[in-house]
């Protein structure tokens, strides 16, 4: 039965991918990674320059997944209670309290979209920590559950004014941090520039077939995927070596240009991080119609699941993106399997 | 009277002897009168000296060619040229250098005359150790109108060397006139030279071996060659899943060592780009990674591995080794 379910759901997942690829062109790799995160039940943080299509991409996924969708914009004066409730004066002239974005859809909340998360204060990040980790929230003397909720967030690292760094504990809650870059293909660039279809985002997102997935059944299939896709002893040893290498890359002969390796890493990948890595690798194997995880499945998600979890010495933080890319490529090249 | 006559004879003889002595000394004084030196602006001299300035011994000839250019109307007097056979002296002592030959050529130019004088001297001295000597200066005379001037051709220093190393030859023990000249033996030096050449050859061989990454010939002893040797040893063990895993792991190591980083099926293209000699067996390499995947990662009870896979792996590794050596790989059976 589960084999049949896995095959059917794979069809759905691939259809969702193709729907998104129709409206967001030249982003096949990020779309595959977000699909992977959805079925691995992991939160996603998109990072990229202004206007590269981060929000469009997430809105398109939201439409394809279905379920309750809430969105909030990160601003410097946003407070945690703005996520939970808001007050207003009603027509009757009396104050009213209505649920905020987190509570509005109740248990049907499928996607919580946090736009420009790095503009929100650390207090807001703190609230989000619990919601992301436990998918629960206590408000109005009641515990609210969001079993189907995924947090999609985006941030741009170009602007530094009136922004707050997301602490490493909050970053660790995200399964993936996916970089979005402008497509390099000149034909795609020309299409983005001259085809009016891509200029009206609302209309564009509206072309995505709604509710390709049944949002309330994704948790179930995700469990089946994790239980069905095998990981051999050799692969486990390989994954353990990768984990060790994120803490002590020098043991595997990994070098990064201009970096003193013994002083680079303060903290490597967390157990939660490598757990998410394997969950994502299993989903990648399933999407590629395999019954077991192979090293290539880990490679496909390694950078996006690990890079944002590494804590570097402050002296190297300014070159974080460049160093993380070179370090993780070095780890993949330096650790062998079998 | 007779005594007075004898006394006068004696006085007369003394007077004659005194006159002769005075006339001889006057002639000698006239001969030693130095002429005024020629103005250096009127003559240019260049000398080609013998090639070496040491190692001469008795009997050796030394030739120096003096080119003297004298402005007109001044002319070199041929009578002032040195005389062949004259034994050169220094402070009255014979120095053992004798002029053996002299030749002179003249060439007229518009405002000068060029004299090329070749002087050949012979050494008639020797010593048991090296000693300094010199071809002596020559003084020639130049006439301009009624006046005569002197011009000095400078001396040239050299060293006279002994015929044999001092103390090495004892002529009193070997006076046979039939023996040739005594030569110094070089036997010991030749032995040392040969020994040094042997050491040099061994060192060069060792260096080649080290620079060749512990291989005697280029492209030998590469990662796949080593893996193939180990697989042949493994082939002597009974075929099992464990030996197959060991063999596959060994070939993976060879791939990693060949590229310098881990090779997976995902970066096979990168491997083939950097190692194009393996492109000929691309299909086999893909088969290898497929086999490795089934053995290491996608195990299932339905899959059985046996001697066939072992044999295939051994042949595959041999083909990789051939590619590594730049040879055409044998066809896969």
XYZ file of C-alpha atoms in Angstrom:
671
model
C 0.000 0.000 0.000
C 2.707 2.468 0.934
C 4.588 1.776 -2.308
C 1.480 2.752 -4.252
C 1.033 5.842 -2.090
C 4.642 6.815 -2.527
C 4.345 6.517 -6.303
C 1.099 8.530 -6.405
C 2.491 11.254 -4.200
C 5.650 11.413 -6.251
C 3.429 12.179 -9.225
C 1.801 14.982 -7.227
C 5.144 16.348 -6.114
C 6.542 16.379 -9.636
C 3.352 18.020 -10.899
C 3.689 20.730 -8.234
C 7.268 21.279 -9.381
C 6.262 21.603 -13.007
C 3.482 24.058 -12.101
C 5.942 26.251 -10.218
C 8.509 25.975 -12.995
C 5.919 27.454 -15.357
C 5.656 30.690 -13.438
C 9.161 30.981 -11.952
C 11.609 30.309 -14.731
C 15.278 29.460 -14.401
C 14.983 28.357 -10.772
C 14.765 24.573 -11.171
C 17.235 23.853 -8.407
C 15.591 26.054 -5.710
C 12.177 24.664 -6.717
C 13.421 21.101 -6.273
C 14.879 22.041 -2.891
C 11.639 23.674 -1.696
C 9.667 20.619 -2.840
C 12.122 18.508 -0.867
C 11.648 20.682 2.219
C 7.849 20.463 1.952
C 7.922 16.658 2.016
C 10.612 16.618 4.689
C 8.384 18.984 6.715
C 11.092 21.578 7.052
C 10.908 25.351 7.162
C 12.567 27.284 4.391
C 14.519 30.526 4.399
C 15.151 32.140 1.042
C 18.073 34.471 0.649
C 18.845 36.684 -2.285
C 19.010 40.169 -3.680
C 16.028 42.466 -4.069
C 13.580 41.604 -6.862
C 14.939 38.206 -7.818
C 11.555 36.491 -7.308
C 11.761 35.140 -3.766
C 8.270 36.238 -2.815
C 6.763 35.138 -6.129
C 8.317 31.733 -5.703
C 6.938 31.274 -2.212
C 3.495 32.554 -3.164
C 3.365 30.140 -6.074
C 4.236 27.227 -3.773
C 1.656 28.365 -1.286
C -1.055 28.265 -3.941
C 0.026 24.809 -5.089
C 0.067 23.347 -1.601
C -3.322 24.681 -0.580
C -4.591 25.050 2.998
C -4.551 28.164 5.117
C -2.090 30.800 4.078
C -1.013 33.758 6.170
C 1.559 36.374 5.504
C 3.265 39.030 7.527
C 5.833 41.657 6.627
C 8.852 42.027 8.809
C 9.266 45.587 10.059
C 11.315 47.154 12.795
C 8.234 47.973 14.906
C 6.659 44.529 14.561
C 6.036 42.967 17.978
C 5.377 39.329 18.846
C 1.720 40.019 19.703
C 1.194 41.332 16.184
C 1.571 37.728 15.051
C -1.003 36.498 17.563
C -3.792 39.087 17.608
C -4.760 42.612 16.733
C -7.173 45.060 18.283
C -9.459 47.524 16.646
C -12.529 49.653 17.300
C -15.600 48.043 15.822
C -18.612 49.633 14.214
C -20.272 49.518 17.588
C -17.550 51.752 18.933
C -16.212 49.087 21.270
C -12.721 47.597 21.194
C -12.457 44.213 19.589
C -9.730 41.604 19.507
C -9.357 39.374 16.491
C -6.858 36.595 15.804
C -3.557 37.539 14.229
C -1.992 35.844 11.248
C -0.784 32.815 13.213
C -4.211 32.035 14.685
C -6.488 33.128 11.880
C -6.476 29.858 9.958
C -6.441 27.657 13.043
C -5.158 24.127 12.513
C -5.571 24.474 8.777
C -2.667 26.875 8.617
C -0.494 25.424 5.932
C 1.933 28.169 5.050
C 3.074 31.037 7.222
C 4.957 33.404 5.004
C 7.292 35.786 6.790
C 8.469 38.385 4.327
C 11.813 40.098 5.069
C 12.288 38.284 8.347
C 15.534 40.079 9.141
C 13.656 43.370 9.518
C 11.787 42.002 12.585
C 13.126 42.395 16.094
C 14.729 39.491 18.016
C 11.570 39.293 20.190
C 9.630 38.257 17.099
C 12.339 35.767 16.136
C 12.060 34.348 19.623
C 8.328 33.731 19.291
C 8.888 32.187 15.936
C 11.418 29.771 17.443
C 8.753 27.957 19.410
C 6.192 28.012 16.630
C 8.696 26.561 14.200
C 10.115 23.925 16.526
C 6.903 22.756 18.222
C 4.187 24.005 15.870
C 2.221 25.191 18.931
C 1.404 28.555 20.441
C -0.172 29.480 23.758
C -2.579 32.392 23.510
C -5.850 33.386 25.149
C -5.320 30.708 27.805
C -5.278 28.016 25.186
C -2.675 26.031 23.325
C -3.058 26.259 19.586
C -1.652 23.596 17.279
C -0.500 24.053 13.699
C 0.334 20.516 12.608
C 0.511 21.322 8.916
C 2.308 24.611 9.149
C 5.496 25.364 7.293
C 7.278 28.674 7.654
C 8.578 30.211 4.490
C 10.716 33.259 5.102
C 12.900 35.402 2.983
C 15.541 38.009 3.592
C 17.933 40.024 1.561
C 21.487 40.414 2.742
C 22.227 43.509 0.694
C 20.460 45.932 2.989
C 21.884 46.177 6.475
C 20.074 49.245 7.835
C 17.184 48.614 10.226
C 17.757 44.885 10.082
C 18.560 42.325 12.766
C 20.716 39.287 12.289
C 18.750 36.111 12.749
C 20.385 34.349 15.711
C 21.958 30.983 15.092
C 19.277 29.259 17.221
C 16.573 30.638 14.923
C 18.551 29.830 11.803
C 18.928 26.266 13.021
C 15.107 25.866 13.023
C 15.048 26.328 9.279
C 15.670 23.133 7.403
C 17.139 24.949 4.447
C 18.489 28.319 3.530
C 18.228 28.519 -0.236
C 20.072 31.167 -2.227
C 18.081 32.668 -5.100
C 20.128 34.198 -7.878
C 19.213 35.766 -11.182
C 19.194 33.100 -13.929
C 22.273 33.239 -16.111
C 20.623 31.998 -19.314
C 20.268 34.985 -21.677
C 17.053 33.573 -23.169
C 15.419 33.413 -19.719
C 16.625 36.908 -18.892
C 15.124 38.210 -22.102
C 11.829 36.451 -21.319
C 11.760 37.988 -17.827
C 12.431 41.394 -19.310
C 10.066 41.485 -22.258
C 7.253 39.029 -21.543
C 4.483 40.990 -19.769
C 3.288 37.757 -18.220
C 6.100 38.021 -15.697
C 5.344 41.613 -14.785
C 1.960 41.064 -13.149
C 2.818 38.865 -10.177
C -0.787 38.353 -8.976
C -1.918 37.150 -12.378
C 1.207 35.043 -12.713
C 0.744 33.287 -9.387
C -2.948 32.841 -10.280
C -1.957 30.560 -13.170
C -0.577 27.951 -10.750
C -3.039 25.101 -10.379
C -4.397 25.450 -6.836
C -4.112 22.718 -4.242
C -2.075 20.260 -6.220
C -1.269 18.648 -2.886
C -3.708 17.812 -0.131
C -2.016 19.813 2.579
C -3.488 17.826 5.445
C -2.111 14.572 4.119
C 1.469 15.708 3.555
C 2.482 14.905 7.159
C 1.337 11.328 6.667
C 3.184 10.786 3.429
C 6.256 12.475 4.875
C 6.311 9.872 7.658
C 5.975 7.079 5.114
C 8.831 8.483 3.059
C 11.104 8.677 6.096
C 10.247 5.113 7.100
C 10.482 3.643 3.613
C 13.671 5.058 2.228
C 16.589 3.032 3.479
C 20.020 4.242 4.570
C 22.730 1.574 4.426
C 25.567 1.188 6.904
C 28.010 2.581 4.371
C 25.868 5.651 3.897
C 25.518 6.121 7.645
C 29.288 6.049 8.031
C 29.592 8.529 5.185
C 27.013 10.874 6.750
C 28.782 10.629 10.093
C 32.079 11.548 8.412
C 30.397 14.549 6.813
C 29.067 15.620 10.183
C 32.534 15.277 11.747
C 33.979 17.268 8.877
C 31.614 20.174 9.575
C 33.149 20.375 13.050
C 36.776 19.534 12.228
C 37.342 19.942 8.503
C 41.100 19.807 8.959
C 40.806 16.104 9.841
C 39.800 15.473 6.239
C 42.405 17.747 4.732
C 39.871 20.442 3.840
C 41.425 23.845 3.241
C 39.800 27.196 2.536
C 41.926 29.867 0.899
C 43.002 32.613 3.267
C 41.524 30.898 6.310
C 43.226 29.375 9.340
C 41.177 26.202 9.543
C 41.800 25.498 13.225
C 40.260 28.883 14.096
C 37.429 28.925 11.572
C 34.606 26.932 13.086
C 33.161 27.657 16.504
C 30.309 25.226 16.100
C 29.612 22.692 13.354
C 26.292 21.242 12.296
C 23.894 20.435 15.151
C 22.306 16.987 15.666
C 18.991 18.573 14.605
C 20.744 19.878 11.504
C 22.190 16.540 10.400
C 18.827 14.908 11.195
C 17.211 17.380 8.810
C 19.985 16.681 6.292
C 19.122 12.992 6.251
C 15.363 13.718 6.117
C 15.895 15.923 3.083
C 18.226 13.358 1.501
C 15.563 10.676 1.910
C 12.982 12.894 0.208
C 15.453 13.594 -2.591
C 15.944 9.835 -3.070
C 12.155 9.390 -3.172
C 11.732 12.187 -5.717
C 14.363 10.447 -7.845
C 12.453 7.144 -7.554
C 15.040 5.418 -5.411
C 14.434 3.159 -2.448
C 17.614 4.046 -0.594
C 19.673 7.121 0.014
C 22.895 7.393 -1.973
C 25.679 9.958 -1.485
C 24.347 12.062 -4.368
C 21.095 12.573 -2.421
C 23.075 14.038 0.439
C 25.129 16.191 -1.917
C 21.903 17.567 -3.462
C 20.825 19.107 -0.150
C 24.106 19.356 1.750
C 24.942 22.998 1.161
C 21.410 24.301 1.723
C 20.804 22.315 4.909
C 24.205 22.821 6.546
C 25.693 26.166 5.488
C 23.416 28.373 7.618
C 23.979 26.247 10.735
C 27.744 26.664 10.889
C 28.980 29.213 13.367
C 32.226 30.830 12.274
C 34.704 32.892 14.256
C 33.619 36.547 14.174
C 36.703 37.435 12.137
C 35.405 35.261 9.302
C 31.712 36.152 9.543
C 32.022 38.958 7.005
C 33.047 36.418 4.370
C 30.436 33.892 5.518
C 28.794 33.112 2.169
C 32.071 32.686 0.301
C 33.769 30.650 3.034
C 30.740 28.392 3.616
C 30.534 27.580 -0.098
C 34.232 26.718 -0.343
C 34.232 24.819 2.943
C 31.237 22.624 2.123
C 32.501 21.927 -1.401
C 35.822 20.979 0.165
C 34.061 18.631 2.579
C 32.158 16.918 -0.251
C 35.407 16.562 -2.195
C 37.440 15.492 0.807
C 35.188 12.881 2.395
C 34.942 9.666 0.441
C 32.241 7.008 0.346
C 32.857 4.168 0.662
C 172.053 55.327 -18.205
C 170.639 51.922 -19.012
C 168.541 52.045 -15.898
C 167.223 55.500 -16.861
C 166.308 54.239 -20.332
C 164.405 51.292 -18.875
C 162.645 53.613 -16.502
C 161.554 55.906 -19.388
C 160.336 52.875 -21.353
C 158.306 51.825 -18.408
C 156.852 55.356 -18.068
C 156.041 55.421 -21.786
C 154.262 52.104 -21.667
C 152.237 53.275 -18.699
C 151.253 56.408 -20.625
C 150.201 54.370 -23.660
C 148.170 52.049 -21.459
C 146.567 55.056 -19.761
C 145.667 56.588 -23.141
C 144.139 53.335 -24.345
C 142.152 53.054 -21.159
C 140.882 56.622 -21.446
C 139.875 56.223 -25.089
C 138.005 52.974 -24.316
C 136.115 54.552 -21.415
C 135.206 57.555 -23.585
C 133.781 55.228 -26.254
C 131.817 53.345 -23.597
C 130.386 56.587 -22.231
C 129.381 57.669 -25.736
C 127.554 54.365 -26.176
C 125.542 54.802 -22.912
C 124.225 58.263 -23.806
C 120.414 58.118 -23.587
C 118.500 59.688 -26.447
C 115.431 61.828 -25.792
C 112.180 59.866 -25.645
C 109.783 60.163 -28.510
C 106.712 62.246 -27.760
C 103.984 59.659 -26.919
C 101.562 61.588 -29.138
C 103.629 60.661 -32.161
C 103.435 56.870 -31.715
C 100.719 54.310 -30.970
C 101.624 50.829 -29.842
C 99.652 47.614 -29.454
C 101.127 44.262 -28.548
C 99.729 40.743 -28.975
C 101.359 38.798 -26.153
C 101.647 34.965 -25.907
C 98.309 33.296 -24.957
C 99.396 32.131 -21.522
C 101.707 33.642 -19.010
C 102.878 30.543 -17.144
C 104.022 27.004 -17.735
C 107.145 27.835 -19.806
C 110.323 25.936 -19.447
C 113.663 25.571 -21.150
C 113.436 25.519 -24.950
C 109.977 27.068 -25.197
C 109.370 29.816 -27.766
C 107.366 32.931 -26.977
C 106.248 35.246 -29.733
C 104.961 38.750 -29.253
C 103.730 40.850 -32.143
C 104.272 44.581 -31.703
C 102.305 46.967 -33.891
C 103.833 50.432 -33.839
C 102.237 53.329 -35.676
C 104.516 56.394 -36.020
C 103.387 59.701 -37.388
C 105.160 61.048 -40.420
C 107.811 62.377 -40.993
C 109.199 60.233 -38.128
C 110.573 56.841 -39.164
C 111.771 53.765 -37.336
C 115.439 53.093 -37.770
C 115.937 49.459 -38.815
C 119.394 49.474 -37.260
C 117.835 50.023 -33.869
C 115.851 46.819 -33.928
C 117.031 44.155 -31.444
C 119.630 41.738 -32.720
C 118.862 38.037 -33.098
C 120.914 35.881 -30.774
C 121.541 38.567 -28.218
C 121.312 37.201 -24.692
C 119.146 39.457 -22.617
C 120.493 40.731 -19.362
C 119.132 42.319 -16.249
C 121.481 44.328 -14.051
C 124.344 42.760 -15.948
C 123.216 39.199 -15.340
C 122.107 36.876 -18.166
C 118.444 36.117 -17.611
C 118.172 33.108 -19.944
C 115.908 34.743 -22.503
C 117.258 35.038 -26.046
C 115.834 36.656 -29.133
C 115.472 33.830 -31.611
C 113.828 35.538 -34.564
C 112.546 38.910 -35.665
C 110.503 40.032 -38.646
C 109.269 43.463 -39.630
C 106.592 44.681 -41.986
C 105.815 48.258 -42.965
C 102.587 49.711 -44.126
C 102.281 53.314 -45.246
C 99.271 55.356 -44.344
C 98.440 58.930 -45.250
C 100.050 60.521 -42.228
C 101.753 57.628 -40.524
C 103.686 54.424 -40.977
C 102.590 51.161 -39.337
C 105.392 48.784 -38.346
C 104.477 45.223 -37.421
C 107.358 43.592 -35.606
C 107.179 39.914 -34.601
C 109.676 39.067 -31.874
C 110.287 35.405 -31.034
C 112.193 34.670 -27.849
C 113.436 31.332 -26.595
C 113.750 30.362 -22.954
C 117.134 29.088 -21.871
C 116.548 28.808 -18.188
C 114.683 26.509 -15.848
C 114.000 26.049 -12.158
C 112.819 23.356 -9.735
C 109.904 25.558 -8.681
C 107.982 28.198 -10.586
C 109.804 31.517 -10.827
C 108.994 34.864 -12.379
C 110.634 35.954 -15.623
C 110.045 38.671 -18.203
C 110.496 39.307 -21.864
C 112.725 42.378 -21.541
C 111.822 45.831 -22.806
C 113.213 46.745 -26.207
C 114.419 50.225 -27.145
C 114.101 51.257 -30.794
C 115.125 54.529 -32.391
C 112.978 56.872 -34.367
C 114.367 59.547 -36.642
C 112.574 62.788 -37.412
C 114.647 65.148 -39.583
C 118.068 65.370 -38.023
C 116.939 64.372 -34.573
C 116.846 60.834 -33.238
C 114.547 59.731 -30.450
C 114.211 56.605 -28.407
C 110.995 54.566 -28.051
C 110.505 51.873 -25.420
C 108.606 48.674 -26.135
C 107.431 47.541 -22.655
C 108.467 44.284 -21.029
C 106.051 41.350 -20.426
C 106.019 39.242 -17.266
C 105.497 35.498 -17.217
C 106.341 32.474 -15.094
C 108.862 29.783 -15.781
C 107.677 26.385 -14.507
C 109.670 23.277 -13.625
C 109.628 20.291 -15.997
C 108.512 17.917 -13.227
C 106.971 18.290 -9.803
C 109.745 19.014 -7.373
C 110.860 15.876 -5.528
C 108.730 13.485 -7.548
C 111.303 12.476 -10.093
C 114.638 11.145 -8.985
C 116.783 11.097 -12.058
C 119.638 9.392 -10.282
C 117.506 6.259 -9.988
C 116.492 6.226 -13.625
C 119.089 7.567 -15.954
C 118.311 5.354 -18.943
C 118.485 7.476 -22.097
C 115.889 5.194 -23.709
C 113.076 6.133 -21.405
C 110.587 8.718 -22.510
C 109.722 11.655 -20.348
C 108.418 10.743 -16.930
C 104.637 11.153 -16.753
C 102.502 11.575 -13.708
C 100.150 8.604 -13.123
C 96.378 9.275 -12.990
C 95.275 5.800 -11.914
C 94.023 6.855 -8.515
C 92.128 9.805 -9.923
C 90.479 7.547 -12.503
C 89.317 5.132 -9.770
C 87.867 8.032 -7.775
C 86.208 9.424 -10.916
C 84.635 6.055 -11.752
C 83.396 5.609 -8.185
C 81.895 9.120 -8.266
C 80.169 8.346 -11.571
C 78.644 5.185 -10.074
C 77.388 7.150 -7.042
C 76.017 9.856 -9.357
C 74.200 7.278 -11.486
C 72.662 5.654 -8.393
C 71.599 9.044 -7.031
C 70.051 9.980 -10.390
C 68.142 6.700 -10.467
C 66.888 7.288 -6.935
C 65.835 10.801 -7.868
C 63.969 9.526 -10.929
C 62.203 6.987 -8.724
C 61.224 9.656 -6.175
C 60.154 12.198 -8.793
C 58.232 9.470 -10.584
C 56.113 9.035 -7.430
C 57.762 5.690 -6.659
C 57.522 4.343 -10.185
C 60.419 3.355 -12.428
C 58.774 4.408 -15.664
C 56.358 7.248 -16.485
C 52.713 6.432 -15.833
C 53.615 3.299 -13.894
C 52.633 2.707 -10.299
C 49.532 4.892 -10.604
C 46.484 4.497 -8.359
C 44.757 2.046 -10.684
C 47.908 -0.026 -11.152
C 48.165 -0.393 -7.379
C 44.457 -1.158 -7.106
C 44.760 -3.800 -9.824
C 47.608 -5.498 -7.976
C 45.555 -5.613 -4.803
C 42.507 -6.917 -6.658
C 44.569 -9.761 -8.084
C 45.562 -10.672 -4.537
C 41.916 -10.454 -3.477
C 41.026 -12.749 -6.387
C 42.853 -15.560 -4.613
C 40.332 -15.361 -1.768
C 36.902 -17.008 -2.093
C 34.365 -14.728 -3.774
C 32.022 -13.145 -1.237
C 30.149 -9.920 -0.639
C 32.882 -8.794 1.721
C 35.700 -9.272 -0.793
C 33.560 -7.556 -3.432
C 33.094 -4.600 -1.076
C 36.834 -4.524 -0.402
C 37.549 -4.557 -4.120
C 35.004 -1.848 -4.919
C 36.307 0.265 -2.069
C 39.846 -0.114 -3.389
C 38.785 1.044 -6.861
C 36.902 3.992 -5.333
C 40.140 4.939 -3.590
C 41.935 4.761 -6.926
C 39.372 7.091 -8.499
C 39.701 9.529 -5.595
C 43.502 9.429 -5.710
C 43.512 9.886 -9.464
C 41.340 13.016 -9.334
C 42.651 14.313 -6.030
C 39.159 14.520 -4.575
C 36.185 12.211 -4.069
C 34.591 10.906 -7.249
C 30.887 10.074 -7.267
C 28.551 9.310 -10.128
C 27.331 12.895 -9.687
C 30.709 14.415 -10.569
C 31.778 11.803 -13.110
C 31.735 14.446 -15.845
C 34.252 16.504 -13.907
C 36.477 13.430 -13.586
C 36.290 12.727 -17.328
C 37.012 16.352 -18.168
C 40.139 16.344 -16.036
C 41.164 12.818 -17.061
C 40.084 12.514 -20.691
C 42.095 9.298 -21.137
C 39.274 7.529 -19.301
C 36.599 8.719 -21.734
C 37.060 5.528 -23.762
C 35.641 3.482 -20.883
C 32.922 5.916 -19.781
C 30.240 3.237 -20.075
C 32.254 0.858 -17.892
C 32.801 3.561 -15.283
C 29.045 4.203 -15.155
C 28.551 0.443 -14.732
C 31.081 0.477 -11.909
C 29.249 3.215 -10.032
C 25.973 1.381 -10.608
C 27.458 -1.823 -9.163
C 28.939 0.136 -6.251
C 25.557 1.717 -5.557
C 23.812 -1.649 -5.523
C 26.457 -3.198 -3.266
C 26.917 -0.367 -0.812
C 23.664 1.601 -0.748
C 20.714 -0.151 -2.367
C 21.110 -3.606 -1.019
C 18.167 -5.945 -1.344
C 17.692 -9.604 -0.667
C 16.953 -10.239 -4.331
C 20.417 -9.139 -5.379
C 23.073 -11.828 -5.387
C 26.682 -11.038 -6.119
C 29.118 -13.743 -7.082
C 32.246 -14.567 -9.011
C 30.917 -12.862 -12.119
C 31.016 -9.424 -10.461
C 34.476 -10.114 -9.036
C 35.810 -11.017 -12.448
C 34.140 -8.004 -14.043
C 35.630 -5.704 -11.414
C 39.108 -7.149 -11.954
C 38.882 -6.654 -15.711
C 37.444 -3.164 -15.250
C 40.334 -2.178 -12.984
C 42.794 -3.504 -15.551
C 41.150 -1.374 -18.233
C 41.371 1.643 -15.938
C 45.068 0.874 -15.407
C 45.598 0.722 -19.182
C 43.865 4.087 -19.607
C 45.992 5.485 -16.798
C 49.137 4.403 -18.681
C 47.870 5.969 -21.885
C 47.350 2.578 -23.508
C 44.345 1.416 -25.483
C 42.298 -0.638 -23.014
C 41.548 -4.221 -23.883
C 37.955 -4.933 -24.844
C 35.624 -5.853 -22.030
C 34.447 -9.446 -22.293
